[in-house]
Short mmCIF file of C-alpha atoms in Angstrom, two decimals:
data_model
loop_
_atom_site.label_atom_id
_atom_site.label_comp_id
_atom_site.label_asym_id
_atom_site.label_seq_id
_atom_site.Cartn_x
_atom_site.Cartn_y
_atom_site.Cartn_z
CA MET J 53 -0.05 -0.01 0.02
CA ASP J 54 1.05 3.52 -0.83
CA ASN J 55 2.22 5.31 2.31
CA ARG J 56 0.77 8.52 1.18
CA LEU J 57 -2.66 7.25 1.48
CA THR J 58 -2.12 6.41 5.22
CA TYR J 59 -1.38 9.73 6.59
CA ASN J 60 -2.93 11.02 9.71
CA VAL J 61 -2.77 14.82 9.29
CA ARG J 62 -4.99 15.65 6.37
CA VAL J 63 -4.01 18.96 4.78
CA ASN J 64 -5.70 20.13 1.67
CA PRO J 65 -3.11 19.97 -1.41
CA VAL J 66 -3.97 23.62 -2.35
CA THR J 67 -2.82 24.67 1.05
CA LYS J 68 0.47 22.61 0.65
CA ILE J 69 1.16 24.49 -2.76
CA PHE J 70 0.34 27.99 -1.10
CA VAL J 71 2.98 27.04 1.69
CA LEU J 72 5.35 26.00 -0.83
CA ILE J 73 5.00 29.24 -2.58
CA LEU J 74 5.55 31.16 0.76
CA ILE J 75 8.70 29.07 1.83
CA GLY J 76 10.10 29.77 -1.78
CA PHE J 77 10.45 33.42 -0.65
CA THR J 78 13.14 32.22 1.80
CA LEU J 79 15.49 32.25 -1.19
CA LEU J 80 15.09 35.98 -1.74
CA LYS J 81 15.01 37.17 1.79
CA PRO J 82 17.38 36.17 4.71
CA ILE J 83 15.71 34.60 7.67
CA SER J 84 17.14 33.99 11.27
CA GLU J 85 18.70 30.54 11.21
CA ILE J 86 17.10 29.66 14.48
CA PHE J 87 13.70 29.96 12.84
CA LEU J 88 14.84 27.94 9.78
CA ILE J 89 15.70 25.18 12.02
CA LEU J 90 12.33 25.55 13.76
CA ILE J 91 10.59 25.14 10.37
CA VAL J 92 12.75 22.01 9.55
CA LEU J 93 11.68 20.77 12.93
CA PHE J 94 8.11 21.30 12.29
CA TYR J 95 8.31 19.45 9.04
CA SER J 96 10.13 16.65 10.84
CA ILE J 97 7.19 16.32 13.35
CA LEU J 98 4.76 16.15 10.44
CA PHE J 99 6.66 13.35 8.82
CA TRP J 100 6.80 11.66 12.20
CA ILE J 101 2.95 11.93 12.61
CA ASN J 102 2.57 10.63 9.06
CA ARG J 103 4.38 7.40 9.80
CA ASP J 104 7.68 8.30 7.91
CA ARG J 105 10.07 8.41 10.96
CA LYS J 106 13.06 7.58 8.86
CA SER J 107 12.45 10.95 6.81
CA ALA J 108 11.54 12.83 10.08
CA VAL J 109 15.05 11.99 11.55
CA LYS J 110 17.02 12.36 8.50
CA ASN J 111 15.50 15.71 7.46
CA LEU J 112 16.61 17.42 10.84
CA VAL J 113 20.06 15.71 10.98
CA VAL J 114 20.91 16.68 7.32
CA TYR J 115 19.85 20.47 7.85
CA LEU J 116 21.87 20.72 11.20
CA LEU J 117 24.98 19.33 9.41
CA LEU J 118 24.48 21.86 6.48
CA CYS J 119 24.20 24.62 9.24
CA LYS J 120 27.62 23.46 10.40
CA MET J 121 29.08 24.18 6.99
CA PRO J 122 30.95 27.47 6.58
CA ASN J 123 29.19 30.35 4.45
CA LEU J 124 30.47 32.15 1.53
CA VAL J 125 31.94 34.96 3.93
CA ASN J 126 34.21 32.26 5.60
CA LEU J 127 35.24 30.79 2.46
CA SER J 128 37.01 33.98 1.06
CA GLY J 129 40.39 32.93 2.06
CA VAL J 130 40.32 29.12 1.09
CA HIS J 131 41.56 27.33 -2.10
CA PRO J 132 39.36 27.88 -5.16
CA ILE J 133 38.73 24.04 -5.56
CA VAL J 134 37.70 23.84 -1.84
CA LYS J 135 35.55 26.83 -2.16
CA VAL J 136 33.65 25.29 -5.04
CA PHE J 137 33.34 22.08 -3.18
CA LEU J 138 31.91 23.65 -0.01
CA SER J 139 29.85 26.04 -2.05
CA VAL J 140 27.79 23.07 -2.98
CA PHE J 141 26.64 22.54 0.78
CA PHE J 142 25.88 26.06 0.89
CA ILE J 143 23.53 26.07 -2.02
CA ALA J 144 21.99 22.83 -0.74
CA LYS J 145 21.18 24.71 2.49
CA ILE J 146 19.53 27.64 0.78
CA PHE J 147 17.14 25.28 -1.12
CA TYR J 148 16.62 22.75 1.54
CA LEU J 149 13.45 24.36 2.92
CA PRO J 150 11.63 24.66 -0.42
CA TYR J 151 12.79 21.06 -1.10
CA LEU J 152 11.43 19.97 2.18
CA ALA J 153 7.98 21.61 1.69
CA GLY J 154 7.83 20.06 -1.72
CA LYS J 155 8.70 16.58 -0.41
CA TYR J 156 6.04 16.70 2.09
CA PHE J 157 3.41 17.80 -0.55
CA VAL J 158 4.29 14.89 -2.50
CA PHE J 159 4.59 12.48 0.20
CA SER J 160 1.23 13.21 1.73
CA SER J 161 -0.90 13.94 -1.26
CA ASP J 162 -2.31 11.29 -3.65
CA VAL J 163 -3.45 12.06 -7.09
CA ALA J 164 -7.32 11.81 -6.41
CA SER J 165 -7.10 14.53 -3.48
CA ILE J 166 -5.00 16.88 -5.94
CA ILE J 167 -7.51 16.71 -8.71
CA SER J 168 -10.62 17.03 -6.32
CA SER J 169 -8.97 20.06 -4.69
CA MET J 170 -8.13 21.79 -7.96
CA ASP J 171 -11.64 21.15 -9.19
CA MET J 172 -13.04 22.76 -5.92
CA ILE J 173 -11.19 26.01 -6.47
CA LYS J 174 -11.91 26.05 -10.23
CA ILE J 175 -8.18 25.24 -11.55
CA PRO J 176 -8.47 24.84 -15.28
CA GLN J 177 -7.75 21.55 -16.58
CA GLN J 178 -4.72 22.82 -18.55
CA VAL J 179 -3.05 23.06 -15.02
CA SER J 180 -4.72 20.21 -13.23
CA VAL J 181 -4.30 17.34 -15.84
CA PRO J 182 -0.52 17.79 -16.49
CA LEU J 183 -0.03 17.85 -12.63
CA SER J 184 -1.88 14.63 -12.22
CA VAL J 185 0.08 13.11 -15.01
CA VAL J 186 3.34 14.26 -13.23
CA PHE J 187 2.11 12.74 -10.08
CA ARG J 188 1.29 9.44 -11.66
CA PHE J 189 4.44 9.00 -13.88
CA PHE J 190 7.14 9.59 -11.50
CA PRO J 191 6.18 7.09 -8.72
CA SER J 192 5.87 4.47 -11.22
CA PHE J 193 8.98 5.43 -12.71
CA LYS J 194 10.66 5.20 -9.40
CA GLN J 195 9.31 1.91 -8.57
CA GLU J 196 10.29 0.44 -11.91
CA GLN J 197 13.63 1.80 -11.37
CA LYS J 198 14.10 -0.18 -8.09
CA ASN J 199 12.78 -3.25 -9.76
CA ILE J 200 15.44 -2.82 -12.55
CA ARG J 201 18.23 -2.61 -9.77
CA MET J 202 16.95 -5.52 -7.88
CA ALA J 203 17.01 -7.68 -11.16
CA MET J 204 20.51 -6.38 -11.98
CA LYS J 205 21.69 -7.40 -8.50
CA ILE J 206 20.32 -10.84 -8.62
CA ARG J 207 22.14 -11.23 -12.01
CA GLY J 208 25.33 -9.89 -10.27
CA ILE J 209 25.62 -6.72 -12.26
CA SER J 210 27.31 -4.12 -10.35
CA LEU J 211 29.22 -0.74 -10.79
CA LYS J 212 32.53 -2.52 -11.45
CA ASN J 213 31.61 -2.09 -14.97
CA PRO J 214 30.15 1.27 -15.38
CA ILE J 215 29.54 1.11 -19.22
CA LYS J 216 27.64 -2.31 -18.98
CA TYR J 217 25.86 -0.88 -15.77
CA LEU J 218 24.44 2.29 -17.68
CA GLU J 219 23.31 0.11 -20.75
CA TYR J 220 21.52 -2.37 -18.50
CA VAL J 221 19.85 0.46 -16.61
CA MET J 222 19.19 3.09 -19.38
CA ILE J 223 17.57 0.86 -22.03
CA PRO J 224 15.11 -0.79 -19.72
CA LEU J 225 14.05 2.69 -18.19
CA LEU J 226 13.54 4.31 -21.61
CA ILE J 227 11.33 1.34 -22.62
CA VAL J 228 9.52 1.55 -19.05
CA SER J 229 9.03 5.38 -19.50
CA CYS J 230 7.51 4.83 -22.81
CA THR J 231 5.07 2.16 -21.60
CA ILE J 232 4.18 4.34 -18.56
CA ALA J 233 3.43 7.37 -20.53
CA ASP J 234 1.38 5.25 -22.93
CA ASP J 235 -0.67 3.91 -20.14
CA ILE J 236 -1.40 7.34 -18.42
CA ALA J 237 -2.40 8.65 -22.01
CA LYS J 238 -4.95 5.82 -22.35
CA ALA J 239 -6.19 6.42 -18.58
CA ALA J 240 -6.61 10.21 -19.58
CA GLU J 241 -8.58 9.37 -22.77
CA THR J 242 -10.95 7.02 -20.79
CA LYS J 243 -11.73 9.88 -18.53
CA CYS J 244 -12.79 12.04 -21.22
CA ILE J 245 -9.83 14.39 -21.38
CA ALA J 246 -10.57 15.11 -25.04
CA LYS J 247 -14.01 16.37 -24.26
CA PRO J 248 -14.15 17.97 -20.59
CA CYS J 249 -17.36 17.63 -18.83
CA LYS J 250 -18.61 17.83 -15.38
CA LYS J 251 -17.31 14.95 -13.34
CA GLU J 252 -18.48 13.43 -9.91
CA ARG J 253 -15.34 12.76 -7.75
CA TYR J 254 -15.31 9.85 -5.49
CA TYR J 255 -12.80 11.40 -3.34
CA LYS J 256 -14.17 14.66 -1.72
CA VAL J 257 -11.73 17.18 -0.18
CA GLY J 258 -12.07 20.52 1.76
CA PHE J 259 -10.39 23.00 4.05
CA GLY J 260 -10.31 22.38 7.74
CA ILE J 261 -8.62 23.07 10.95
CA TYR J 262 -5.37 21.43 9.95
CA ASP J 263 -5.12 23.74 6.92
CA PHE J 264 -5.34 26.67 8.99
CA LEU J 265 -2.85 25.53 11.54
CA TYR J 266 -0.33 24.57 8.75
CA VAL J 267 -0.47 27.79 7.16
CA ALA J 268 -0.57 29.71 10.53
CA ILE J 269 2.40 27.97 11.98
CA ILE J 270 4.62 28.39 8.88
CA ILE J 271 3.63 32.19 8.48
CA LEU J 272 4.41 32.90 12.21
CA LEU J 273 7.80 31.11 11.86
CA LEU J 274 8.59 33.13 8.77
CA VAL J 275 7.47 36.62 10.06
CA GLY J 276 9.37 35.62 13.26
CA GLY J 277 12.50 34.98 11.22
CA LEU J 278 12.30 38.12 9.27
CA ILE J 279 11.80 40.29 12.55
CA TRP J 280 14.61 38.56 14.42
#
């Protein structure tokens, strides 16, 4: 069973997208590091509540390690090669919060709830349909990738021969990608994508207390970080 269907805290996908856009502004405006750590801690709590304890611990540990890395000011006197290497961690730290918000959105949202929530706020199908295709394609692609690697491991194919390894990985992945895309296109046709009409959704979504709390906590932490 897909873990995304077993989450405990139900937040509307539209709310998650709104929060993701808000957190994206942290790329433009510096915020106190204490409040950034509190935001990461908040997301770790959400992952923990939603039964993904491995991600909850890993997210917090990774960000704390990134905070220990020197910033660009401290790198002014080091060797250029070392500076380039350490700059990667600095950039990863900057983009970590939007990545974390996006990861939570993907983890805790299923396609049915995304489509229903977008229909509820009258999002045009030119936006909702491509988004649903993306959400259907990449999870299937990732699962097929795991299956290919497992099959290679059983046959004793490893990284000792990189050229052969890439050959045995890329060709099946290209074939699988075409197959998945074809299946998704057929599924879209059976749901009358060529002739849009009013649809009755089996999965109903709405806005509730969790949506308010989710947005309120993130806004408080972002505003607190700006003021601090």
